XYZ file of C-alpha atoms in Angstrom:
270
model
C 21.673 24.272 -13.618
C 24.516 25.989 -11.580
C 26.518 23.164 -9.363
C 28.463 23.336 -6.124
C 30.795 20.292 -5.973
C 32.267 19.128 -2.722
C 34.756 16.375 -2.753
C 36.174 13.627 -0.838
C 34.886 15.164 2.721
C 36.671 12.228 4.910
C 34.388 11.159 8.253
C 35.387 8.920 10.848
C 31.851 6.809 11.742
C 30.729 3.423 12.932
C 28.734 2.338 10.146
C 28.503 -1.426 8.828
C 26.942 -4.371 9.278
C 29.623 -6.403 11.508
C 30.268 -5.909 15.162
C 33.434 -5.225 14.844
C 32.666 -1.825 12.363
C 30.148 -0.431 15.096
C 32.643 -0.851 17.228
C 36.282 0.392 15.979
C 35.111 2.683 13.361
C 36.238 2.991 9.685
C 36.680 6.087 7.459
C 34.170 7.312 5.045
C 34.565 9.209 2.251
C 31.397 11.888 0.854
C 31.530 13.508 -2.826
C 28.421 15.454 -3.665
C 26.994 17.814 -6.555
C 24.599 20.068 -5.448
C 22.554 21.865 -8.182
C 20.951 25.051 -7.591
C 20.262 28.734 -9.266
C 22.957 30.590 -8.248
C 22.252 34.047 -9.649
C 20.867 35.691 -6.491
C 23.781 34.925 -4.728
C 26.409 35.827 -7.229
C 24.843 39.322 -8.434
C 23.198 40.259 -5.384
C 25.853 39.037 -2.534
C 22.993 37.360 -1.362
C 24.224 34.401 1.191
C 20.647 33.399 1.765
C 20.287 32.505 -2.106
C 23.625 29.789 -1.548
C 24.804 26.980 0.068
C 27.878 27.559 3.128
C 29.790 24.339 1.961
C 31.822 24.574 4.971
C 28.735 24.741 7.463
C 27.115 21.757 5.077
C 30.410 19.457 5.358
C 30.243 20.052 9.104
C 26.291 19.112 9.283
C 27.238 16.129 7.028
C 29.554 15.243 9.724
C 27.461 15.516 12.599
C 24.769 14.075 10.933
C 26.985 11.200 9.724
C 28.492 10.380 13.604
C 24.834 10.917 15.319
C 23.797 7.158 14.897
C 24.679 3.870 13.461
C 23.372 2.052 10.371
C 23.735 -1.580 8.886
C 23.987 -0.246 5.382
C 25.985 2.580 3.497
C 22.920 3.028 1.758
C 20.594 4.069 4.578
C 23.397 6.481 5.557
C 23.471 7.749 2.256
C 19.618 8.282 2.171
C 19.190 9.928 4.868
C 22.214 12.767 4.262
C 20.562 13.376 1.234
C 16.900 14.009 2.914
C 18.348 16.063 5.897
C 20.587 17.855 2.720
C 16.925 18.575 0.853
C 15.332 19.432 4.120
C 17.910 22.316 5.477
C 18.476 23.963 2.432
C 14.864 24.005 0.108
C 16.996 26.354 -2.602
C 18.740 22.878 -3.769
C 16.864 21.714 -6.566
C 19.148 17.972 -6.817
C 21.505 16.205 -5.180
C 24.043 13.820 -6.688
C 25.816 12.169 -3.648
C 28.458 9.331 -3.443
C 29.359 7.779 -0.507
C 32.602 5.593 0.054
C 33.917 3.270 1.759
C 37.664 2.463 1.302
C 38.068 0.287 4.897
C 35.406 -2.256 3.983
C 35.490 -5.856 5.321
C 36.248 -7.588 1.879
C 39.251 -9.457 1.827
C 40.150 -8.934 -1.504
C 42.615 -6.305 -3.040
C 39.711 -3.656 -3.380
C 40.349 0.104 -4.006
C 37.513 1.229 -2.777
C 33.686 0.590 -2.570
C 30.369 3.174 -2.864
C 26.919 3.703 -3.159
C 25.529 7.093 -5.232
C 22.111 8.210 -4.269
C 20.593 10.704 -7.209
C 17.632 12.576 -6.771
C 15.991 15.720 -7.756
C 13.085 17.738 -6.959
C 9.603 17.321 -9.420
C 6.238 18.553 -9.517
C 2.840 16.553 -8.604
C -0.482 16.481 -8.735
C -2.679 15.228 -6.081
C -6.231 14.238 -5.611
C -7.452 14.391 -2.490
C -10.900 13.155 -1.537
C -13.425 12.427 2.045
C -17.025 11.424 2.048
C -17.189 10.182 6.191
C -16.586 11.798 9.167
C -15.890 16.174 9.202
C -14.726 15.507 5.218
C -13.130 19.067 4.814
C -10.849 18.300 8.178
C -9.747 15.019 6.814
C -8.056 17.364 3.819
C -6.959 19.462 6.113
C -5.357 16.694 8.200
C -3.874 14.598 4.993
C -1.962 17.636 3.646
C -0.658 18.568 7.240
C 0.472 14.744 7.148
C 2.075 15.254 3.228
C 4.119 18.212 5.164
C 5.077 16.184 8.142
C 6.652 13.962 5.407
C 8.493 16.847 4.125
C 6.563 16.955 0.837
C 6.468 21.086 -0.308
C 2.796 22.455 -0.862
C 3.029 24.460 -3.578
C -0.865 25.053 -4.922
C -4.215 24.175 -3.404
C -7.483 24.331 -4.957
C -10.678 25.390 -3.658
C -12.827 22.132 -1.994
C -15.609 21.071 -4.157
C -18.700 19.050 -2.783
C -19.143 16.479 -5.533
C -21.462 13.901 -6.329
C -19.954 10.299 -5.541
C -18.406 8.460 -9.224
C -18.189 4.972 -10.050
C -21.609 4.026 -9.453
C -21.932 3.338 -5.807
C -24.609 4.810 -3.560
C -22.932 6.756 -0.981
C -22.490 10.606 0.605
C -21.314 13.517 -1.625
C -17.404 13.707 -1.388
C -15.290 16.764 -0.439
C -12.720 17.071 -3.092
C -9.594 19.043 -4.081
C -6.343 18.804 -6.113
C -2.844 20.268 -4.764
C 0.599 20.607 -6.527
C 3.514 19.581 -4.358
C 7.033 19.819 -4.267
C 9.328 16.393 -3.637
C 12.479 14.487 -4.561
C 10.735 11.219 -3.642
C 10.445 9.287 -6.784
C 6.840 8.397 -7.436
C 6.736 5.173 -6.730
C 7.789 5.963 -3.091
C 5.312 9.237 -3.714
C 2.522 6.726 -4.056
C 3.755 4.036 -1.191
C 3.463 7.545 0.884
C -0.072 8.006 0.056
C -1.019 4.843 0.789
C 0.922 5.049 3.959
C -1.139 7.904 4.793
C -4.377 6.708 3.752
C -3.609 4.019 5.930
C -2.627 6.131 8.759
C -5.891 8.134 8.555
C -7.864 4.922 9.043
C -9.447 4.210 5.725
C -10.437 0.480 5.071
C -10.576 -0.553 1.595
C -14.278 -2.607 1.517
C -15.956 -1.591 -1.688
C -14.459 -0.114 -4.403
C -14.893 3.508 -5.349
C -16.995 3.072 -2.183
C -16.996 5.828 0.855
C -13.879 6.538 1.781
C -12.289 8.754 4.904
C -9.788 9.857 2.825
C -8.703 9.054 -0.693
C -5.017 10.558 -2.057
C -4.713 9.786 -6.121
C -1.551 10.459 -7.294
C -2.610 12.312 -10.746
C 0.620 13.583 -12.335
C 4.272 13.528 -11.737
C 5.756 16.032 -14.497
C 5.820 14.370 -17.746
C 6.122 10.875 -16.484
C 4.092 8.332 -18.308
C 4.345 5.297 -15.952
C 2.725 1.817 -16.605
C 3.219 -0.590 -13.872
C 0.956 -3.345 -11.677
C 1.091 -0.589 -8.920
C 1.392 2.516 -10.425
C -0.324 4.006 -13.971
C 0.597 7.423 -14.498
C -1.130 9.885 -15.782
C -3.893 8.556 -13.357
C -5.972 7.083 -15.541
C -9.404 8.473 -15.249
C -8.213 12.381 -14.616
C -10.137 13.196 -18.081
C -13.597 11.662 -17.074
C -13.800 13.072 -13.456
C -14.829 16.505 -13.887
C -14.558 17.223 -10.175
C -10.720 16.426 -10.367
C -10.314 18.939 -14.194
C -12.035 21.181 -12.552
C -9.459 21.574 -9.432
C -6.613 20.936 -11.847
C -8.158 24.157 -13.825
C -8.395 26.115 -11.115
C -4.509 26.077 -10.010
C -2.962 24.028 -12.887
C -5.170 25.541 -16.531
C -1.996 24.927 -18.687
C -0.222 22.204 -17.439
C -0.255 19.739 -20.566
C -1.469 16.397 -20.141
C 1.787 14.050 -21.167
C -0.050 11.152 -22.981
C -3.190 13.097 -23.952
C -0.552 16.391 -24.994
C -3.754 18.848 -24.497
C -3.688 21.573 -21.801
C -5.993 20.290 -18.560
C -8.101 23.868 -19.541
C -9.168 22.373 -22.754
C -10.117 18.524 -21.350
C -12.186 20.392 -18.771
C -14.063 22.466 -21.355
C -14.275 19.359 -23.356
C -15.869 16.999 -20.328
C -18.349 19.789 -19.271
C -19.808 20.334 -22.517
């Protein structure tokens, strides 16, 4: 993908986590690749399809001086949210961030953190059986946005019969396709987050539920942790959730299964 490189953008900034750095100030030093398509802007003349690197070294700045923060990193993180937040045509962000005054007593050169991250694709399952079910989608999705998580697909709400065995109300269910460089670990702690937010109590499980958020796919990631199994691990026995996946997602190919989510659905409804 096409690049813009800036380099060695020097900020004055009271970072660190002595006194004494909040309070005199040390110089910081930003290098950053920015990857995005960069046809549109070179055929067309089209400024809208780039990047103003001389506007973005002043936001860096101004971001950089607004506040204070303990750690390089946290500065770090957040210029590369705001970065992904004011300009959606970046697609990833490689950015190092120095830090040639630092309190280490030692003949050091220099020392620096380098966030990396890049936009992906996800599947979501989104679920209510309590309360006004389809406003609880409608309120967890507003709450993915809020988060700055892109909404790129959503399907039609099904009323489905509850699964897993437990007596309980029909659910309201749907499946959306999102945009987001958070990793999916930090995809799933923001689920949680949100489930949590919302007010759902975890009492019985695959009991009712005022909102349930399954993370179902992120690209071709096959993940196997104690928190985290990706490909969820149920997506092909829940026809409710193929069928949603169908609707906005027929082709997408399953990475551990490697068949397209059309065929598991025709397979499961047989």
């Amino acid at each position: 993908m096409d690049q813009l490189q800036i380099k060695d953008l020097e900020i004055f900034a009271y970072h660190g986590l002595f006194p004494s750095e909040k309070e005199l100030g040390q110089k910081f030093v930003i290098s950053a690749i920015l990857s995005y398509d960069m046809t549109k802007a070179a055929t067309d003349l089209d400024l809208t399809a780039s990047v103003h690197y001389g506007e973005l070294c002043q936001q860096w700045t101004t971001w950089f001086q607004e506040t204070t923060e303990d750690l390089i990193e946290t500065v770090a993180y957040k210029l590369v949210e705001r970065t992904f937040e004011t300009y959606p045509l970046v697609q990833e962000i490689k950015l190092e961030l120095k830090k040639p005054w630092a309190p280490v007593h030692l003949p050091l050169d220099t020392c620096s953190v380098t966030i990396h991250r890049r936009k992906q694709r996800a599947f979501i399952a989104l679920g209510s059986n309590m309360g006004y079910k389809q406003a609880n989608l409608e309120q967890a999705i507003d709450k993915l946005r809020a988060r700055g998580i892109h909404i790129l697909k959503e399907s039609s709400v099904l009323a489905t019969e509850p699964w897993g065995g437990v007596e309980q109300d029909s659910f309201a269910n749907q499946v959306i396709e999102v945009e987001t460089w958070l990793p999916a670990p930090v995809l799933l702690e923001t689920l949680l987050a949100i489930e949590a937010e919302m007010g759902r109590v975890r009492e019985v499980h695959w009991g009712p539920r005022l909102i349930d958020l399954d993370l179902l796919f992120v690209e071709e990631q096959a993940i196997y942790t104690d928190n985290l199994i990706l490909p969820h691990p149920y997506i092909a026995e829940r026809l409710f959730v193929l069928e949603s996946l169908q609707e906005i997602a027929p082709h997408f190919i399953h990475p551990t299964l490697k068949q397209p989510i059309r065929n598991l659905y025709d397979a499961l409804k047989k």
